[in-house]
């Protein structure tokens, strides 16, 4: 940007962004992105750059990552078999070891390295650190007339120790959170990253929970990419979920979103990480690119409703 | 900005600005603008909007204003005569009363009102508050073989109490400073606003002192508006000043600039308040619009030297 | 004071004052004085000296000033006409400019200068600074069968940001408050100084609100200066006001007093600034010189009731 | 004080005292009084009342007491013999037990009780608490051609832990210090209270060390009560001491005074506790009643020199 | 401990103690020991050493001492008569003086000296300091048809100022508390040390109140030392007390214990100071040596119930 | 431990440990253990338990781990080739990925999980987090007459950001540090864990740096396990190293030790992790089990010299 025209644009854009910065300064944003984002260095950098700008302008950002594809890849490279019961994956101790290496080692480290490059002061933390996430192993699932199924080292969250995150934010650091957790005796447990993000968002009274997904948002009709829902309230999302209208991957997300909103998170955004700069666009312009979920649709500002037009 | 193209521009501009925000976050910028800026509501708003954006993105901004034209105007409306000795104005007690009303009352209040409108949390303060500026009346100037000339209630600064400003900045407030000062017995004193700005900049170890003037910057040849100097060091500025190459209004400014740099201020920018968005352009783009004064020209970054090209 | 007898008196007086100092140390006192006090340098100094002693011994003092006479005088000097509708003054934009210059410039500055002379660390602040006073323009007053009357830029208080004052007090500074205020879009608004003092007193849970007036206190009979009421409760004050027994200038004061007490201020004192040392006498001796207003007269201590004897 | 005249006197005295309060607010004053003051409840109250007023107006006061007469009295009541070697008392373990009971128990407790009555928030502390005073037993004194004399459990100060006192002062508490001390193995040691006061004054950078004694001050001629020295510097005091002009009881005091001044205490006052209100008179009027000792007499203010006239 | 076996024991014991340290770190323990413990230097050291270890490992310890035997002894040495009315001792002013010297002087000082020797940073404080204990003189006890009996300067506690203790604990200091108290006019008052300990324990929300007594604990049958009660709840203790099963000395202790538990203290331990290391054994092993009193016996952990086996 | 004898032992051991706890409370200990310790869960727990006890008693512990064997194992499981140049391993980007997964993922996570089990509040951190370690890639090593050898992504430390560790310690957390680092552009770099431990120890002014190794300590003669050196100063260690007397694995350790001591670390201990409880024995008994390295052997206490006997 060097021409006189370009320079005027920078200034004009700054003025445009100023009211948003004022509005969100000091507020907590939880941003969650799945492992597929971090499988690609360019996508990693694109996401970290956006998140870094939010941090830069004074938003208290917590970034949470997944690591599914990488876990599958490493397990395969190590020749580990994946056990399935009733079509669902069982997390055995080898899988856990893989998850620890991928989540806490590979992906978290890469995100921190990208932050270093962009001069974002970030620290890694997982549910295993101090008491960040207190969880317990999910008990075997009972089935009528059949043996209960034990899906292995899968956890359910008992509590989140928000204070550890608050201290990092107060110190001007951006926490990068791996969802790997454990119980009080130190047994590692796998927990869905969307679930972790929703629990942390609730505990920190987040202004926004932003889920960056492969889909453009929530679709009314799984088959029709054009059926993107611009905004929806919790009740209708639940209805949609129970009516079976949501795609497979969206099902646990929908449950997490509903939980976050039920626990006080003001706004949940589902956006596509494939859409360039989707996070910045969602935050710094009136028209977002994905789906906005709120508790009560009547509480939306006219500008937010404009997102749908 | 609502078109897809416009939205992309906002995001692109934010990315462009991010490294500057990172660079300047938490640094102190002293911005001084003369009374002529505040004679016009549109110019006042334009300046306050720019300054507010700096405050918004985390720069510690102190805004200092003058009030010359308004004082002249009020004195005239009140039918006060201005006394001149040897061609220089004498500040009598009526003039001081006018200065207090204009500086601490009219202009400072208007700036604070504009800040309120833009949701910038600002507080007014003058050199009379607590011990912000400790000054003494300038003694009469001796002249060979003639009676000494007493220019009246004109002050020289003894010290600046930076702590009062630091506490306001620490509390997230933007100080708006009127240069009116007094001595320890409470006698009001007139002090040049550029001098006050330079003294405060030195005491706060400011990263930048920005003087918004009616001229485009410092000119090599007073007569030639095209002879704008892009950057200059302290020694050369002094030489220019002593060679009589500076316009009248620039003379006290040059002395203040030299003092600021001698006392540790890194960079002093002289820019035109008439050039739209000149402050933002100066800070958020490589090519500024005015003159950059530094202690040692060799310490300029290549980008800063680019400002001259 | 140099004779042995005089020295003994100093010590005896200090002992006398000690229990009062212990009683009031760290408590908030709001002291309001009208513009007429500050029209006279001797009166200004006498008031500031008394207020400074309160500050010195550890009372958290906030001084609030008016500026009516000075505004009238400046308007007249500037040849401005004052518009009246139904006998009440209309505040047009010229009047506002005058009010800003007089209140925030002339009077506030003079008080700060007097404080500097007495080594009282004071800072000026008005309702326009940060969010000290959030107000809105009073809507036009409806009249039966006639056009509504718009009294111009007159404000009603929505809220007071006590934290800004508390921080100054915590830093050992004495706030000197100008009642000039504005709405959230930065439009300046005129608000009665007694009303501002009462609102600040309530917000800071003041121990005492002291109104220094031209009258000796509240009179039972407007015509009879000897009918000074020594103490009265809120209910009786209201009755008096509604019975039309109060002089014109006392009417808005009475409403402000009632509001302050209704909002938790313990004691409101109405005293004369003409009576020498009336503030110190009111605080450091059992017998005050004016009127004490409380919520419930039965809660008065015997010493306070003694004030009436 | 109830007459109009009396009330005017209170106010006039407050104004007189205000500059002194401003001058001394936040400064440290060490006040030491011998056991004979506390042998009499009326004298105890008179001293505590004066000290409490200093505390009240914001001076950081530390009160240090002795206990000689009471120790002698208790030893006698318990039928203990006092051993003398070469005419000097030997502190054996019984004497130490008596000192502990008298200093830390009887006198310190009585002073605290008097403080409670006057609502002065005071805490007792002795050289034995935490590390307030670190001392060692004075080694036996060598004598030419004779056996060394061991004066028993008498201590010399190694260091004072000023932080313990500072924290109490910061918390708004007035420390009441007993001079009883001990070595690092917990052996109790007797130390002269003047010596303790001087050491604490030096460590706290006291503005003033005030020694309340039975004499009117330091006398030029022991025999002549009229030979009171109004002010003197350290060098001359030392000369006086070495010339044998000082009374017995004044000898250790003089050494302590010289040490305090050598270690940075600005002013040491020797006054009589018998003179009514001598502490307040010394502090709040220009003409003290006793002797002022300074490092350099030329640094005295004219007012202080007036004390001698 | 120098052999290889001894060294292994140290390490093994540290591991054993670690979970207890973790459990109790930062918790408040109130430990009270009667005057008879401090009559013997060896016992004093043994107790202080144990208490010091608790302090060392991070428990917030407050030590409270009595002083009965020493008071009796000093009164006797001074030839004071003790007056009895109805078989109960009357505290006259001589007795109070003795109590002050013994409690605040002799015993408190000795404990602090022992702490110095063991490098435990301790500070002495009594109910007379600042507002630690606010008490009033117990009114004469009415008796049917007879003159009321005035037991003299005996106090009942109105309130405890826990903040003074908390600040000392926050500063890493161990408070050593003498139970001597006073009323608001500074009149000294005698209060039972167990009562003071219970009141302080309640005010500090103590985890444990430990009473070190001459008995092995609470006995079911006064005559039978083998009838030690291992644990008991408040209701049963009260029943025991009302049934007259408790020994004389245990009666006031039982009332204090009941009060402490009623006011929220979790556990009260009654142990013997004669049993070597009884405090450490009680805290760092599952099997205590005395009696544990709780509010509800069902809330005991299995380990604690094991204490009885 | 349930017998009476056992209980006495616990108490006796606590008393033995108390002076050491007092001595080391609040001091910084850096403990480094190689990857081989963490290859075995029992050894991991044994080490974490010891380290946890240090943390429990108030020592500020930082635990640093290596991960060599695990990296080799994972590289092998993934079928990665290790490149050697001149007999030294080259760290290529695959190796780095493996190092990230092993160090930051597998080992760090397992240690944190073990801490959770033992209720030690620990947080993981690596040189990549925020600015903990600022390093640069080591430039290719020049060789006479041959091509320079590039050992790949191996780093040299520029600086350590001790503040990040201090904040965690201040918050009561135990940092568990992975040595993986990166340069300012986010390129991961391998750095020897001993080197990292020494740099952190120097930056935190550690009281002790403890290296837990497979050897019993430093041997005078590589071949003779009986030639253990009990204590040695820096000069002699350097001589030994330069004389080639040190085993291969000990060479980089020796350089790190010398650097730590040169930079102010008081004592470096080299002990065997195979010796049960070697850390606790080294700290809580006079006779350590390995080698103590100091700057000046004459500064050793007699007890420390006893370690050699």
mmCIF file of C-alpha atoms in Angstrom, chain C residues 48-302:
data_model
loop_
_atom_site.group_PDB
_atom_site.id
_atom_site.type_symbol
_atom_site.label_atom_id
_atom_site.label_comp_id
_atom_site.label_asym_id
_atom_site.label_seq_id
_atom_site.Cartn_x
_atom_site.Cartn_y
_atom_site.Cartn_z
ATOM 1 C CA UNK C 48 -10.170 27.945 50.067
ATOM 2 C CA UNK C 49 -8.174 28.311 53.263
ATOM 3 C CA UNK C 50 -10.959 26.701 55.290
ATOM 4 C CA UNK C 51 -11.484 23.937 52.764
ATOM 5 C CA UNK C 52 -7.726 23.356 52.661
ATOM 6 C CA UNK C 53 -7.609 22.842 56.416
ATOM 7 C CA UNK C 54 -10.286 20.162 56.118
ATOM 8 C CA UNK C 55 -8.237 18.505 53.376
ATOM 9 C CA UNK C 56 -5.090 18.844 55.499
ATOM 10 C CA UNK C 57 -6.482 17.032 58.502
ATOM 11 C CA UNK C 58 -7.540 14.073 56.412
ATOM 12 C CA UNK C 59 -11.142 14.784 55.399
ATOM 13 C CA UNK C 60 -11.916 13.820 51.799
ATOM 14 C CA UNK C 61 -13.185 17.154 50.476
ATOM 15 C CA UNK C 62 -14.838 17.864 47.138
ATOM 16 C CA UNK C 63 -15.385 21.552 46.391
ATOM 17 C CA UNK C 64 -18.141 22.501 43.931
ATOM 18 C CA UNK C 65 -18.580 26.003 42.642
ATOM 19 C CA UNK C 66 -21.247 27.966 40.782
ATOM 20 C CA UNK C 67 -20.742 30.994 38.577
ATOM 21 C CA UNK C 68 -23.991 32.872 38.066
ATOM 22 C CA UNK C 69 -22.905 36.482 38.621
ATOM 23 C CA UNK C 70 -19.767 36.057 36.550
ATOM 24 C CA UNK C 71 -21.785 34.588 33.662
ATOM 25 C CA UNK C 72 -24.170 37.515 33.762
ATOM 26 C CA UNK C 73 -21.247 39.924 33.837
ATOM 27 C CA UNK C 74 -19.401 38.304 30.941
ATOM 28 C CA UNK C 75 -22.587 38.080 28.859
ATOM 29 C CA UNK C 76 -23.134 41.736 29.474
ATOM 30 C CA UNK C 77 -19.533 42.643 28.620
ATOM 31 C CA UNK C 78 -19.979 40.726 25.383
ATOM 32 C CA UNK C 79 -23.254 42.514 24.688
ATOM 33 C CA UNK C 80 -25.291 39.296 24.660
ATOM 34 C CA UNK C 81 -29.008 39.501 25.233
ATOM 35 C CA UNK C 82 -30.648 37.191 27.657
ATOM 36 C CA UNK C 83 -33.930 35.713 26.453
ATOM 37 C CA UNK C 84 -36.700 35.151 28.974
ATOM 38 C CA UNK C 85 -39.783 33.018 28.475
ATOM 39 C CA UNK C 86 -42.437 33.244 31.146
ATOM 40 C CA UNK C 87 -39.930 35.023 33.323
ATOM 41 C CA UNK C 88 -37.351 32.242 33.236
ATOM 42 C CA UNK C 89 -34.022 32.555 31.492
ATOM 43 C CA UNK C 90 -33.456 30.550 28.338
ATOM 44 C CA UNK C 91 -29.977 29.064 27.884
ATOM 45 C CA UNK C 92 -29.032 29.536 24.264
ATOM 46 C CA UNK C 93 -25.754 28.501 22.705
ATOM 47 C CA UNK C 94 -24.086 31.836 23.381
ATOM 48 C CA UNK C 95 -24.973 31.531 27.048
ATOM 49 C CA UNK C 96 -23.465 28.063 27.081
ATOM 50 C CA UNK C 97 -20.223 29.330 25.640
ATOM 51 C CA UNK C 98 -20.183 32.003 28.309
ATOM 52 C CA UNK C 99 -20.910 29.400 30.991
ATOM 53 C CA UNK C 100 -18.040 27.205 29.777
ATOM 54 C CA UNK C 101 -15.610 30.115 29.834
ATOM 55 C CA UNK C 102 -16.729 31.327 33.240
ATOM 56 C CA UNK C 103 -17.194 28.008 35.036
ATOM 57 C CA UNK C 104 -14.465 25.814 33.558
ATOM 58 C CA UNK C 105 -12.091 28.649 32.694
ATOM 59 C CA UNK C 106 -12.316 31.614 34.985
ATOM 60 C CA UNK C 107 -13.644 30.372 38.309
ATOM 61 C CA UNK C 108 -12.305 26.830 38.367
ATOM 62 C CA UNK C 109 -8.879 28.106 37.368
ATOM 63 C CA UNK C 110 -8.888 30.824 40.024
ATOM 64 C CA UNK C 111 -9.786 28.329 42.725
ATOM 65 C CA UNK C 112 -6.981 26.030 41.581
ATOM 66 C CA UNK C 113 -4.562 28.965 41.603
ATOM 67 C CA UNK C 114 -5.629 29.834 45.149
ATOM 68 C CA UNK C 115 -5.081 26.183 46.101
ATOM 69 C CA UNK C 116 -1.592 26.295 44.602
ATOM 70 C CA UNK C 117 -0.818 29.329 46.755
ATOM 71 C CA UNK C 118 -1.981 27.469 49.875
ATOM 72 C CA UNK C 119 -0.162 24.285 48.823
ATOM 73 C CA UNK C 120 -3.403 22.321 48.577
ATOM 74 C CA UNK C 121 -2.994 19.692 45.851
ATOM 75 C CA UNK C 122 -6.181 20.242 43.846
ATOM 76 C CA UNK C 123 -7.400 19.242 40.396
ATOM 77 C CA UNK C 124 -10.179 20.781 38.371
ATOM 78 C CA UNK C 125 -12.881 18.649 36.819
ATOM 79 C CA UNK C 126 -16.262 19.387 35.266
ATOM 80 C CA UNK C 127 -19.269 17.311 34.372
ATOM 81 C CA UNK C 128 -17.882 17.213 30.833
ATOM 82 C CA UNK C 129 -14.710 15.293 31.822
ATOM 83 C CA UNK C 130 -14.844 11.552 31.142
ATOM 84 C CA UNK C 131 -18.211 10.406 32.440
ATOM 85 C CA UNK C 132 -18.338 12.496 35.632
ATOM 86 C CA UNK C 133 -21.884 13.621 34.932
ATOM 87 C CA UNK C 134 -24.118 11.935 32.414
ATOM 88 C CA UNK C 135 -27.059 14.197 31.685
ATOM 89 C CA UNK C 136 -29.716 14.807 29.060
ATOM 90 C CA UNK C 137 -31.351 17.987 27.820
ATOM 91 C CA UNK C 138 -34.505 18.722 29.741
ATOM 92 C CA UNK C 139 -37.494 18.303 27.394
ATOM 93 C CA UNK C 140 -39.709 21.345 26.745
ATOM 94 C CA UNK C 141 -42.169 21.957 29.574
ATOM 95 C CA UNK C 142 -45.792 21.368 28.638
ATOM 96 C CA UNK C 143 -48.303 24.043 29.543
ATOM 97 C CA UNK C 144 -52.077 23.679 29.456
ATOM 98 C CA UNK C 145 -53.448 25.028 26.233
ATOM 99 C CA UNK C 146 -50.201 26.686 25.237
ATOM 100 C CA UNK C 147 -47.064 25.967 23.348
ATOM 101 C CA UNK C 148 -44.497 23.992 25.337
ATOM 102 C CA UNK C 149 -41.586 26.095 26.600
ATOM 103 C CA UNK C 150 -38.048 25.061 25.749
ATOM 104 C CA UNK C 151 -35.624 26.549 28.249
ATOM 105 C CA UNK C 152 -32.722 25.617 26.044
ATOM 106 C CA UNK C 153 -29.548 23.816 26.995
ATOM 107 C CA UNK C 154 -30.557 22.951 30.519
ATOM 108 C CA UNK C 155 -29.763 19.413 31.708
ATOM 109 C CA UNK C 156 -31.079 16.793 34.084
ATOM 110 C CA UNK C 157 -28.598 14.375 35.635
ATOM 111 C CA UNK C 158 -28.829 10.710 34.678
ATOM 112 C CA UNK C 159 -25.848 9.473 36.658
ATOM 113 C CA UNK C 160 -22.627 10.507 38.383
ATOM 114 C CA UNK C 161 -19.380 8.555 37.851
ATOM 115 C CA UNK C 162 -18.123 8.639 41.413
ATOM 116 C CA UNK C 163 -15.093 6.516 40.632
ATOM 117 C CA UNK C 164 -13.305 9.382 38.903
ATOM 118 C CA UNK C 165 -13.632 11.476 42.049
ATOM 119 C CA UNK C 166 -12.688 8.578 44.318
ATOM 120 C CA UNK C 167 -9.441 7.992 42.438
ATOM 121 C CA UNK C 168 -8.457 11.643 42.839
ATOM 122 C CA UNK C 169 -9.287 11.535 46.537
ATOM 123 C CA UNK C 170 -7.333 8.276 46.906
ATOM 124 C CA UNK C 171 -4.365 10.001 45.289
ATOM 125 C CA UNK C 172 -4.535 12.725 47.935
ATOM 126 C CA UNK C 173 -5.943 15.317 45.533
ATOM 127 C CA UNK C 174 -8.887 17.632 46.214
ATOM 128 C CA UNK C 175 -11.309 17.764 43.269
ATOM 129 C CA UNK C 176 -12.641 21.219 42.406
ATOM 130 C CA UNK C 177 -15.831 20.592 40.426
ATOM 131 C CA UNK C 178 -17.455 22.840 37.863
ATOM 132 C CA UNK C 179 -21.139 21.934 37.345
ATOM 133 C CA UNK C 180 -21.028 22.383 33.561
ATOM 134 C CA UNK C 181 -22.194 19.104 32.027
ATOM 135 C CA UNK C 182 -23.061 17.539 28.702
ATOM 136 C CA UNK C 183 -25.060 14.769 27.141
ATOM 137 C CA UNK C 184 -23.580 11.699 25.514
ATOM 138 C CA UNK C 185 -23.268 13.427 22.151
ATOM 139 C CA UNK C 186 -21.194 16.174 23.713
ATOM 140 C CA UNK C 187 -23.819 18.912 23.783
ATOM 141 C CA UNK C 188 -23.007 21.187 26.710
ATOM 142 C CA UNK C 189 -25.743 21.552 29.321
ATOM 143 C CA UNK C 190 -26.276 23.959 32.189
ATOM 144 C CA UNK C 191 -27.136 22.304 35.510
ATOM 145 C CA UNK C 192 -27.768 24.010 38.816
ATOM 146 C CA UNK C 193 -24.670 23.682 41.007
ATOM 147 C CA UNK C 194 -26.688 22.761 44.103
ATOM 148 C CA UNK C 195 -28.259 19.919 42.157
ATOM 149 C CA UNK C 196 -24.818 18.716 41.041
ATOM 150 C CA UNK C 197 -23.485 18.943 44.608
ATOM 151 C CA UNK C 198 -26.417 16.929 45.949
ATOM 152 C CA UNK C 199 -25.995 14.254 43.271
ATOM 153 C CA UNK C 200 -22.259 13.927 43.934
ATOM 154 C CA UNK C 201 -22.822 13.856 47.692
ATOM 155 C CA UNK C 202 -25.295 11.021 47.310
ATOM 156 C CA UNK C 203 -23.040 9.049 44.974
ATOM 157 C CA UNK C 204 -20.023 9.384 47.294
ATOM 158 C CA UNK C 205 -22.062 8.616 50.419
ATOM 159 C CA UNK C 206 -20.931 11.929 51.826
ATOM 160 C CA UNK C 207 -20.903 12.429 55.570
ATOM 161 C CA UNK C 208 -21.791 16.066 55.057
ATOM 162 C CA UNK C 209 -23.008 18.332 52.268
ATOM 163 C CA UNK C 210 -22.282 21.945 53.118
ATOM 164 C CA UNK C 211 -23.946 24.711 51.125
ATOM 165 C CA UNK C 212 -22.291 28.102 51.612
ATOM 166 C CA UNK C 213 -24.897 30.721 50.740
ATOM 167 C CA UNK C 214 -25.485 34.437 51.041
ATOM 168 C CA UNK C 215 -28.230 33.853 53.620
ATOM 169 C CA UNK C 216 -27.437 32.908 57.232
ATOM 170 C CA UNK C 217 -29.265 29.578 56.731
ATOM 171 C CA UNK C 218 -32.894 28.600 56.209
ATOM 172 C CA UNK C 219 -35.338 31.147 57.599
ATOM 173 C CA UNK C 220 -38.782 30.308 58.926
ATOM 174 C CA UNK C 221 -40.044 33.662 57.740
ATOM 175 C CA UNK C 222 -38.442 35.097 54.611
ATOM 176 C CA UNK C 223 -38.912 38.584 55.939
ATOM 177 C CA UNK C 224 -37.368 37.991 59.345
ATOM 178 C CA UNK C 225 -33.577 37.379 59.430
ATOM 179 C CA UNK C 226 -33.998 36.452 63.073
ATOM 180 C CA UNK C 227 -36.141 33.429 62.212
ATOM 181 C CA UNK C 228 -33.146 31.200 61.417
ATOM 182 C CA UNK C 229 -33.973 27.514 61.771
ATOM 183 C CA UNK C 230 -31.163 25.723 63.630
ATOM 184 C CA UNK C 231 -32.152 22.235 62.646
ATOM 185 C CA UNK C 232 -34.942 20.658 60.692
ATOM 186 C CA UNK C 233 -35.764 17.295 59.196
ATOM 187 C CA UNK C 234 -36.509 16.513 55.591
ATOM 188 C CA UNK C 235 -40.272 16.263 56.033
ATOM 189 C CA UNK C 236 -40.535 19.660 57.647
ATOM 190 C CA UNK C 237 -38.271 21.236 55.066
ATOM 191 C CA UNK C 238 -40.525 19.910 52.347
ATOM 192 C CA UNK C 239 -43.594 21.259 54.146
ATOM 193 C CA UNK C 240 -41.923 24.648 54.445
ATOM 194 C CA UNK C 241 -41.044 24.622 50.778
ATOM 195 C CA UNK C 242 -44.534 23.631 49.711
ATOM 196 C CA UNK C 243 -46.046 26.272 52.022
ATOM 197 C CA UNK C 244 -44.134 28.909 50.084
ATOM 198 C CA UNK C 245 -42.155 30.034 53.101
ATOM 199 C CA UNK C 246 -38.808 29.801 51.381
ATOM 200 C CA UNK C 247 -37.137 32.677 49.577
ATOM 201 C CA UNK C 248 -36.665 32.361 45.827
ATOM 202 C CA UNK C 249 -33.024 31.407 45.881
ATOM 203 C CA UNK C 250 -33.644 28.828 48.568
ATOM 204 C CA UNK C 251 -36.241 26.910 46.539
ATOM 205 C CA UNK C 252 -33.902 24.932 44.289
ATOM 206 C CA UNK C 253 -31.518 24.500 47.222
ATOM 207 C CA UNK C 254 -34.288 22.973 49.308
ATOM 208 C CA UNK C 255 -35.125 20.495 46.546
ATOM 209 C CA UNK C 256 -31.449 19.547 46.247
ATOM 210 C CA UNK C 257 -31.130 19.121 50.016
ATOM 211 C CA UNK C 258 -34.185 16.888 50.153
ATOM 212 C CA UNK C 259 -32.806 14.776 47.316
ATOM 213 C CA UNK C 260 -29.392 14.447 48.970
ATOM 214 C CA UNK C 261 -30.887 13.298 52.253
ATOM 215 C CA UNK C 262 -33.333 10.965 50.528
ATOM 216 C CA UNK C 263 -30.313 9.399 48.821
ATOM 217 C CA UNK C 264 -28.403 8.771 52.004
ATOM 218 C CA UNK C 265 -26.384 11.897 52.786
ATOM 219 C CA UNK C 266 -26.267 12.083 56.590
ATOM 220 C CA UNK C 267 -26.233 15.796 57.208
ATOM 221 C CA UNK C 268 -26.719 18.894 55.058
ATOM 222 C CA UNK C 269 -25.557 22.234 56.436
ATOM 223 C CA UNK C 270 -26.728 25.571 55.023
ATOM 224 C CA UNK C 271 -24.402 28.318 56.209
ATOM 225 C CA UNK C 272 -23.442 31.833 55.251
ATOM 226 C CA UNK C 273 -20.177 32.467 53.457
ATOM 227 C CA UNK C 274 -20.335 35.978 54.861
ATOM 228 C CA UNK C 275 -19.949 34.782 58.429
ATOM 229 C CA UNK C 276 -16.185 34.559 59.018
ATOM 230 C CA UNK C 277 -14.853 30.991 59.188
ATOM 231 C CA UNK C 278 -18.353 29.604 59.047
ATOM 232 C CA UNK C 279 -17.228 26.240 57.620
ATOM 233 C CA UNK C 280 -14.625 25.583 60.285
ATOM 234 C CA UNK C 281 -16.996 26.754 63.007
ATOM 235 C CA UNK C 282 -19.701 24.461 61.695
ATOM 236 C CA UNK C 283 -17.388 21.464 61.764
ATOM 237 C CA UNK C 284 -15.055 22.014 64.691
ATOM 238 C CA UNK C 285 -17.394 23.440 67.293
ATOM 239 C CA UNK C 286 -20.670 22.184 68.680
ATOM 240 C CA UNK C 287 -22.562 25.288 67.817
ATOM 241 C CA UNK C 288 -22.873 25.834 64.120
ATOM 242 C CA UNK C 289 -23.925 29.098 62.614
ATOM 243 C CA UNK C 290 -26.587 28.066 60.133
ATOM 244 C CA UNK C 291 -29.180 25.350 59.527
ATOM 245 C CA UNK C 292 -28.621 21.623 59.849
ATOM 246 C CA UNK C 293 -30.941 19.376 57.829
ATOM 247 C CA UNK C 294 -31.232 15.689 58.680
ATOM 248 C CA UNK C 295 -33.501 12.832 57.789
ATOM 249 C CA UNK C 296 -34.753 12.274 61.299
ATOM 250 C CA UNK C 297 -34.361 14.867 63.983
ATOM 251 C CA UNK C 298 -34.427 12.227 66.699
ATOM 252 C CA UNK C 299 -31.112 10.897 65.433
ATOM 253 C CA UNK C 300 -29.329 14.148 66.289
ATOM 254 C CA UNK C 301 -26.746 13.867 69.037
ATOM 255 C CA UNK C 302 -27.263 16.042 72.111
#
